[in-house]
Coordinates of C-alpha atoms and ligand atoms in Angstrom, one line a residue:
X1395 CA -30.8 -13.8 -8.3
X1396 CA -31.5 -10.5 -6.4
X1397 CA -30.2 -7.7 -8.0
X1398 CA -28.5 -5.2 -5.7
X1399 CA -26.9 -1.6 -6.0
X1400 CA -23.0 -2.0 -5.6
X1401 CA -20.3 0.5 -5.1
X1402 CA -17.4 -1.8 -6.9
X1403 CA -13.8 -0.4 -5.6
X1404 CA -11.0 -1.7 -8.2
X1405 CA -7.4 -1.2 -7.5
X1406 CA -5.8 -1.3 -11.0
X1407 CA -1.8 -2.2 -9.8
X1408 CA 1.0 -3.4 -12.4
X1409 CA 0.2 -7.5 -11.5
X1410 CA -3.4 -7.6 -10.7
X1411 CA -6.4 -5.5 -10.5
X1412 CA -8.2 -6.2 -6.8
X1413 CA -12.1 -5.8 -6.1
X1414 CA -13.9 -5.1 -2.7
X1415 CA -17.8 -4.9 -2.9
X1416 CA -19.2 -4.2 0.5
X1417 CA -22.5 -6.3 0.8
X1418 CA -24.5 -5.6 4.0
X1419 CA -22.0 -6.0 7.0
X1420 CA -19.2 -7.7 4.8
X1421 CA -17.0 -6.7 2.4
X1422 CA -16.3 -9.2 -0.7
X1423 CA -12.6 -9.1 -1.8
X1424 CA -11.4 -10.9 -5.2
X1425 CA -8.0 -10.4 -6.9
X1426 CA -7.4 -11.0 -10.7
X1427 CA -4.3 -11.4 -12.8
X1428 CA -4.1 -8.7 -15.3
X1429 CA -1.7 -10.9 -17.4
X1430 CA -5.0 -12.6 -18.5
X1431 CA -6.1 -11.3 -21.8
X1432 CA -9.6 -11.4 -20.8
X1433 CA -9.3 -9.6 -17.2
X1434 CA -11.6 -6.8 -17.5
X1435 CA -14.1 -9.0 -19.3
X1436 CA -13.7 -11.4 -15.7
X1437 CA -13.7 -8.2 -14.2
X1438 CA -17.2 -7.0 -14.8
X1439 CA -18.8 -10.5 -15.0
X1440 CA -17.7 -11.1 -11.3
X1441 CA -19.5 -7.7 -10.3
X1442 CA -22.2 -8.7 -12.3
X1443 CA -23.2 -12.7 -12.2
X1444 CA -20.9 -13.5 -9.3
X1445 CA -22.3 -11.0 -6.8
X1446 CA -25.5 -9.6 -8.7
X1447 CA -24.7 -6.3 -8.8
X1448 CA -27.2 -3.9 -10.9
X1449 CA -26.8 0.0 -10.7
X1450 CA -22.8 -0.5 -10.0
X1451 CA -20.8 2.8 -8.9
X1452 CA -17.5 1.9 -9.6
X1453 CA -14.7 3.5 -7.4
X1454 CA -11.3 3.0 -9.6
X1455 CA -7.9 4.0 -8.1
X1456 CA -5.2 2.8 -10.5
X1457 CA -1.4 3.3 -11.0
X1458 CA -1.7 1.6 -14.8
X1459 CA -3.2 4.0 -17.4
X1460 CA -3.8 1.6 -20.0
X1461 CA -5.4 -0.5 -17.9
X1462 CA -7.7 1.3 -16.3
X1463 CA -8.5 3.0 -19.6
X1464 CA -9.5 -0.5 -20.6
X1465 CA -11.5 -1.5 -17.8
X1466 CA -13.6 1.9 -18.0
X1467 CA -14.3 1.2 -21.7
X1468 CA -15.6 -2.3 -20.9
X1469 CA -17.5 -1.4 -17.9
X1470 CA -19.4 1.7 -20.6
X1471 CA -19.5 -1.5 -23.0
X1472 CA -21.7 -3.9 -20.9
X1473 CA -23.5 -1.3 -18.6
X1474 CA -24.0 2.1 -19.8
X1475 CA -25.7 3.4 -17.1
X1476 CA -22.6 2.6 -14.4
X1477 CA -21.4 5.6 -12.6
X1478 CA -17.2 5.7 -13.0
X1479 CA -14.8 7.8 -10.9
X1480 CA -11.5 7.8 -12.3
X1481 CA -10.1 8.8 -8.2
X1482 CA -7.4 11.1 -8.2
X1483 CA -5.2 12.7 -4.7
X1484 CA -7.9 15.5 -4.5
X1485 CA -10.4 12.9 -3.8
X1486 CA -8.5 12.0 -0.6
X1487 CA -9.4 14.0 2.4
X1488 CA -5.5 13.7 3.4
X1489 CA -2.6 16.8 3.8
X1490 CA -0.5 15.5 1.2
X1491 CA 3.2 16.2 1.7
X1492 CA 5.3 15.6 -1.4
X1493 CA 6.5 17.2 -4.2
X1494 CA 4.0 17.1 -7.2
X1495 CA 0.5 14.7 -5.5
X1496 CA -0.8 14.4 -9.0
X1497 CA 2.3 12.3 -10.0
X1498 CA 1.6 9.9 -6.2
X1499 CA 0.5 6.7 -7.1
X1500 CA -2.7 6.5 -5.8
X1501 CA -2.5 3.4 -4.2
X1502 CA 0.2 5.1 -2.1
X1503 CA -2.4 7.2 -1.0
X1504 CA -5.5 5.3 -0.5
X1505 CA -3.8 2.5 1.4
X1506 CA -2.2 5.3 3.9
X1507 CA -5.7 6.8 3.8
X1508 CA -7.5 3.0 5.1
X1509 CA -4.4 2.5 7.5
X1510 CA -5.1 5.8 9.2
X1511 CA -8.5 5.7 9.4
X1512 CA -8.4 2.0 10.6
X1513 CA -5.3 2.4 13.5
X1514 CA -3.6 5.9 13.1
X1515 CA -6.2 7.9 14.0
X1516 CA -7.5 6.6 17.2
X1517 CA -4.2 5.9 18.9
X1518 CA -3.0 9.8 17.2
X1519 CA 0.2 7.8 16.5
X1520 CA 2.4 8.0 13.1
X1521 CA 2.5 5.3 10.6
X1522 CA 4.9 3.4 8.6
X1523 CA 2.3 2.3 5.8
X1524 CA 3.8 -0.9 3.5
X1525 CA 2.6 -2.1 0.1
X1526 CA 4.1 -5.1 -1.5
X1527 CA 3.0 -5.3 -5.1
X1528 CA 5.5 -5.1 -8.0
X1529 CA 6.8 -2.8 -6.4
X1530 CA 7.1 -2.4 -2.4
X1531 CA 6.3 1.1 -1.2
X1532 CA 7.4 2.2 2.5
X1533 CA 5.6 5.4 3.7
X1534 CA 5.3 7.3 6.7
X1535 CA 2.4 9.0 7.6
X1536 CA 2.3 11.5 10.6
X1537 CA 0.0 10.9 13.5
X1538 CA -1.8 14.0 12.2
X1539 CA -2.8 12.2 9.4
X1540 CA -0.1 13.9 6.4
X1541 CA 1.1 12.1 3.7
X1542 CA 4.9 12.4 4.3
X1543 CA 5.8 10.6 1.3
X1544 CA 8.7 7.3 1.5
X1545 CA 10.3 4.8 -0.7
X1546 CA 9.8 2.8 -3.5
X1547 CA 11.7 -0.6 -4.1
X1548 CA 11.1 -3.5 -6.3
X1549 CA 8.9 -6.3 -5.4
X1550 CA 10.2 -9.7 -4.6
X1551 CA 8.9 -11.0 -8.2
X1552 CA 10.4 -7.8 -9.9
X1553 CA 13.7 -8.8 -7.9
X1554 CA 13.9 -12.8 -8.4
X1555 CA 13.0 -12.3 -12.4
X1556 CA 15.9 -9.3 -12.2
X1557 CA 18.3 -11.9 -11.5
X1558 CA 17.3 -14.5 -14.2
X1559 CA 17.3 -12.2 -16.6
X1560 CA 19.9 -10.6 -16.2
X1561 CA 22.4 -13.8 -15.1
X1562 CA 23.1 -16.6 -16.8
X1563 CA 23.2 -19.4 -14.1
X1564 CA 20.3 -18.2 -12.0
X1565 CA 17.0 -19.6 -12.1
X1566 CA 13.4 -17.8 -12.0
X1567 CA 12.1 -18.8 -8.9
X1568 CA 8.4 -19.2 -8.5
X1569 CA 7.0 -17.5 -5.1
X1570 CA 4.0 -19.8 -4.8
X1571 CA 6.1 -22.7 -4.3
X1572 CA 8.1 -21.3 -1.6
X1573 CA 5.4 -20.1 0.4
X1574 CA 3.8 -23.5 0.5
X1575 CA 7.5 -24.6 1.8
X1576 CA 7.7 -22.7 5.4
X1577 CA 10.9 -21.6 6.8
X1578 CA 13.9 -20.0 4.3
X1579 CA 17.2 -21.3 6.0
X1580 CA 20.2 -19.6 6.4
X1581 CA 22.7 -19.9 5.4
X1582 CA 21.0 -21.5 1.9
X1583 CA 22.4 -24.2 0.4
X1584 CA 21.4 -24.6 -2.5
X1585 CA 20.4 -21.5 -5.8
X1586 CA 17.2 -21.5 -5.4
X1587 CA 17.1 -21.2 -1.4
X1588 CA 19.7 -18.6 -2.0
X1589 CA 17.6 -16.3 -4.1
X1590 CA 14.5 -17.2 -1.9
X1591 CA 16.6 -16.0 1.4
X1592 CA 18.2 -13.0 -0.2
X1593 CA 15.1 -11.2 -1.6
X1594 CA 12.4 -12.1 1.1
X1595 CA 15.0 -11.3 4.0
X1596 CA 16.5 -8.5 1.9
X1597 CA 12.9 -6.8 1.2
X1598 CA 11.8 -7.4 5.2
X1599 CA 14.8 -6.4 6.8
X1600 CA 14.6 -2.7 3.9
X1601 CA 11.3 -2.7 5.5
X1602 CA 12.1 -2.6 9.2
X1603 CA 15.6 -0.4 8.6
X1604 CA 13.6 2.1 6.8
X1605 CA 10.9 2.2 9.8
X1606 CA 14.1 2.7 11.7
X1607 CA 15.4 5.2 10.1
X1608 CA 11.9 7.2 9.7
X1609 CA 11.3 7.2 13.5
X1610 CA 15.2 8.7 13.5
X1611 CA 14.0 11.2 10.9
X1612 CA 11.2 12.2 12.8
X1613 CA 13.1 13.0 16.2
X1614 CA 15.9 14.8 14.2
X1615 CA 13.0 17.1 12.5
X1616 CA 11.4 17.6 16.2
X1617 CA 14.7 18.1 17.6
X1618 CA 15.5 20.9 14.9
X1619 CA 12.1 22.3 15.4
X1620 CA 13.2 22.4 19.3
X1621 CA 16.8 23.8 18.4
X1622 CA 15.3 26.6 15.9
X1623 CA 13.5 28.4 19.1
X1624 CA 17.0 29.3 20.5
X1625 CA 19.0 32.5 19.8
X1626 CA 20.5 31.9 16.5
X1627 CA 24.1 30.4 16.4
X1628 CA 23.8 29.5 20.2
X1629 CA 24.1 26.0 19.7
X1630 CA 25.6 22.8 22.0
X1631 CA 25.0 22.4 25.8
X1632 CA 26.4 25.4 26.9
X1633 CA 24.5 27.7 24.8
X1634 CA 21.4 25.7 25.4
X1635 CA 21.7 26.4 29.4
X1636 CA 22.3 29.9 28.4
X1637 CA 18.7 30.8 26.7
X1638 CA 16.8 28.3 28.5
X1639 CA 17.3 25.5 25.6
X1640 CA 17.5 22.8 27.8
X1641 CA 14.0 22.9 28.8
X1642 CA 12.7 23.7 25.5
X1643 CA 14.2 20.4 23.7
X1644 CA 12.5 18.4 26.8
X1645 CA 9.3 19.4 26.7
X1646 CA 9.4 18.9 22.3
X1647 CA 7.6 14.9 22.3
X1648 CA 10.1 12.4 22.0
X1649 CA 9.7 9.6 19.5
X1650 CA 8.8 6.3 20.8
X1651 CA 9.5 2.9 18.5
X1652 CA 6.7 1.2 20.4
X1653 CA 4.4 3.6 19.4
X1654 CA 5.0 3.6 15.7
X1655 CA 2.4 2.0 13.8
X1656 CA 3.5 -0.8 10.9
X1657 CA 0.9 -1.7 8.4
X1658 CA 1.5 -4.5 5.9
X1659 CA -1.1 -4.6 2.8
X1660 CA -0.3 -5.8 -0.8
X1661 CA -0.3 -9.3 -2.8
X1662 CA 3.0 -10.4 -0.9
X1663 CA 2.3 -8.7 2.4
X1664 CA 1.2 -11.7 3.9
X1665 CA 4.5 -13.6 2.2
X1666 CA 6.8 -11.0 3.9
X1667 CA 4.6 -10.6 7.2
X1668 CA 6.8 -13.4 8.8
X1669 CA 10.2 -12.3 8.3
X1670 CA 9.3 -8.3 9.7
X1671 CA 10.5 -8.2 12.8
X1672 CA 8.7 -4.9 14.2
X1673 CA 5.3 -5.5 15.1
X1674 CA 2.8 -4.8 12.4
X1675 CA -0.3 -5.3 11.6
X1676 CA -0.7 -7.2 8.0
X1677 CA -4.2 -6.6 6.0
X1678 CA -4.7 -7.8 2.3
X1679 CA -6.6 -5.1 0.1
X1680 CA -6.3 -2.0 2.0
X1681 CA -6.3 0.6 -1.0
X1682 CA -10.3 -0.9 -1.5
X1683 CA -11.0 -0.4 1.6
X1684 CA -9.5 3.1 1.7
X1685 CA -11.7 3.5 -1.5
X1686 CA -14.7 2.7 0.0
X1687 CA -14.1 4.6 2.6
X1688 CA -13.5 8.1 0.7
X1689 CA -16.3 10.5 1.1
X1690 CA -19.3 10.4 -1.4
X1691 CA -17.8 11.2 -4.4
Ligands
ATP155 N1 -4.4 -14.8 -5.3 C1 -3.1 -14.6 -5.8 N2 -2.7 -15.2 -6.9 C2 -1.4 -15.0 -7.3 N3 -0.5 -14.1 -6.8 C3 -0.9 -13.5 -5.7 C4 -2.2 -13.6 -5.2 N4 -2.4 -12.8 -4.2 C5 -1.2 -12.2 -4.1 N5 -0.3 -12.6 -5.0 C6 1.1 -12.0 -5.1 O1 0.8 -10.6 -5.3 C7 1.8 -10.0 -6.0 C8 1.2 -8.7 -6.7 O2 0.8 -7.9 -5.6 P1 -0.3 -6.7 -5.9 O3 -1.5 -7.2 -6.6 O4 -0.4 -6.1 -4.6 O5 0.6 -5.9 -6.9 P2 0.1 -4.6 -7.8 O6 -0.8 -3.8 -7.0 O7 -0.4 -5.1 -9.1 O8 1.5 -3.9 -8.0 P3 1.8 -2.4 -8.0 O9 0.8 -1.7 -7.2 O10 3.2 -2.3 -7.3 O11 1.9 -2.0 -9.4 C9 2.2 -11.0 -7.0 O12 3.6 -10.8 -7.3 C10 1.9 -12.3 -6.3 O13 3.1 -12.8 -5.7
PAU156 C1 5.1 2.7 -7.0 C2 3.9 2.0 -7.6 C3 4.3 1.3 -8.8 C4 3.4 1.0 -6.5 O1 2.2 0.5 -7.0 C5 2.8 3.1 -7.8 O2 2.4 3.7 -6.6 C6 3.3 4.2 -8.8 O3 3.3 3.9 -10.0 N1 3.6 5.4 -8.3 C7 4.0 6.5 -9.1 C8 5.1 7.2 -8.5 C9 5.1 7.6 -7.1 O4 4.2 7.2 -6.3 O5 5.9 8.4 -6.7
K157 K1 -0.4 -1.8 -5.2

């Protein structure tokens, strides 16, 4: 086999760990189960036999301590001459708009980071930037390219075990079966159909009201920018006519739903792609590919 130099990008989540090596012109994606005792071992072998990587650089974003702590120790293990960066928010070459970055999951981040470079940047539009993992995280991303931060729900496995565990009549549904079954109908008539219905619609339809509710967010913030650059307590029609407010507010951009990017990524982004009614765009393994993308590091 021809040994190669690899750049190895791992996203360390709370279900899986996910690989991208890029390989010439492609880029080789592999996902693996961290509830496998032996994942990092499977980790490293797949860089190594699998692809035939020598000389790896490994890029590791990870929102699990523990197990990237794990993974770094058994990467040092079998190949001690591996470069490892641990990537933090400062690594990002993003405005980062949120209370305390260090404490962002970087995932957050990094998939924003790929989304923009990939569609926010050329159309200059702002971004509505999904993950559906554990846990599903909704952000909005400026069309300048900020971080604006979002919101952070649980994930459709996190919600369907919720309600076994904490019920006594519900069952733990099993995601992989449903999505080989096609439509959910509604009303559901039977438990299982019910639970199916409630947490796939429930998690698609949080997504498209928070868009909603982001894009209303956004023209409030422009309008108060807009309303701010009048005489102070001259507010309402009348005042506006009065210090020329009028024009002011309709020359400030208004914000257009068509022009609003959606971007779906994350192990049940494809799962939920079909119930989201806005228009998105759905891509599996974005946070790699925003770690391949970062500048050398
Ligand atoms: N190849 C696959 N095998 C099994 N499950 C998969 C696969 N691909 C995607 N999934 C789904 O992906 C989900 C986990 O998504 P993902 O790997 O994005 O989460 P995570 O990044 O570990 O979570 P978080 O970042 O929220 O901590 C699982 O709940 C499962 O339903
Ligand atoms: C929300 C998750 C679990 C999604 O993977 C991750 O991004 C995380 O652990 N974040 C830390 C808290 C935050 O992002 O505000
Ligand atoms: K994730």
């Amino acid at each position: 086999m021809r040994l190669t130099a690899c750049t190895v990008a791992v996203d360390v989540g709370n279900t899986a760990v996910k690989l991208a090596v890029r390989q010439g012109d492609s880029i080789i994606d592999h996902w693996i189960a961290i509830s496998c005792s032996d994942w990092h071992q499977r980790t490293v072998e797949w860089v190594r036999d699998r692809l035939g990587c020598k000389d790896t650089h490994w890029r590791i974003g990870s929102v699990h301590r523990g197990a990237a702590q794990r993974l770094m120790e058994t990467v040092d293990r079998t190949a001690p001459d591996a470069k490892i960066d641990l990537v933090t928010f400062r690594d990002v070459p993003m405005e980062v708009a949120v209370d305390s970055p260090e404490r962002l999951g970087i995932d957050r981040l990094l998939g924003a980071y790929a989304a923009y470079q990939t569609w926010g940047r050329s159309a200059a539009a702002p971004m509505v930037v999904v993950d559906a993992g554990s846990a599903v995280t909704v952000d909005w991303v400026d069309a300048k390219g900020c971080f604006c931060g979002g919101a952070i729900l649980p994930g459709l496995s996190l919600q369907s075990r919720a309600l076994a565990t904490g019920t006594d009549a519900l069952p733990d549904i099993q995601w992989s079966d449903r999505a080989l079954q096609g439509d959910v109908p509604l009303p559901a008539k039977n438990t299982a159909d019910a639970i199916y219905a409630g947490v796939l619609i429930g998690v698609a339809s949080a997504i498209d009201g928070l868009t909603r509710r982001y894009i209303d967010a956004a023209a409030g913030h422009w309008m108060a920018t807009a309303s701010s650059k009048m005489a102070p307590g001259k507010m309402g029609a009348s005042a506006m006519d009065a210090v020329g407010g009028k024009e002011v507010a309709e020359s400030v951009p208004q914000p257009d739903a068509g022009s609003v990017l959606l971007v779906l990524t994350g192990g049940d982004s494809a799962t939920l792609s079909p119930y989201v009614q806005y228009r998105h765009h759905q891509k599996s393994n974005l946070v790699c590919r925003g770690l391949l993308n970062l500048p050398h590091l």
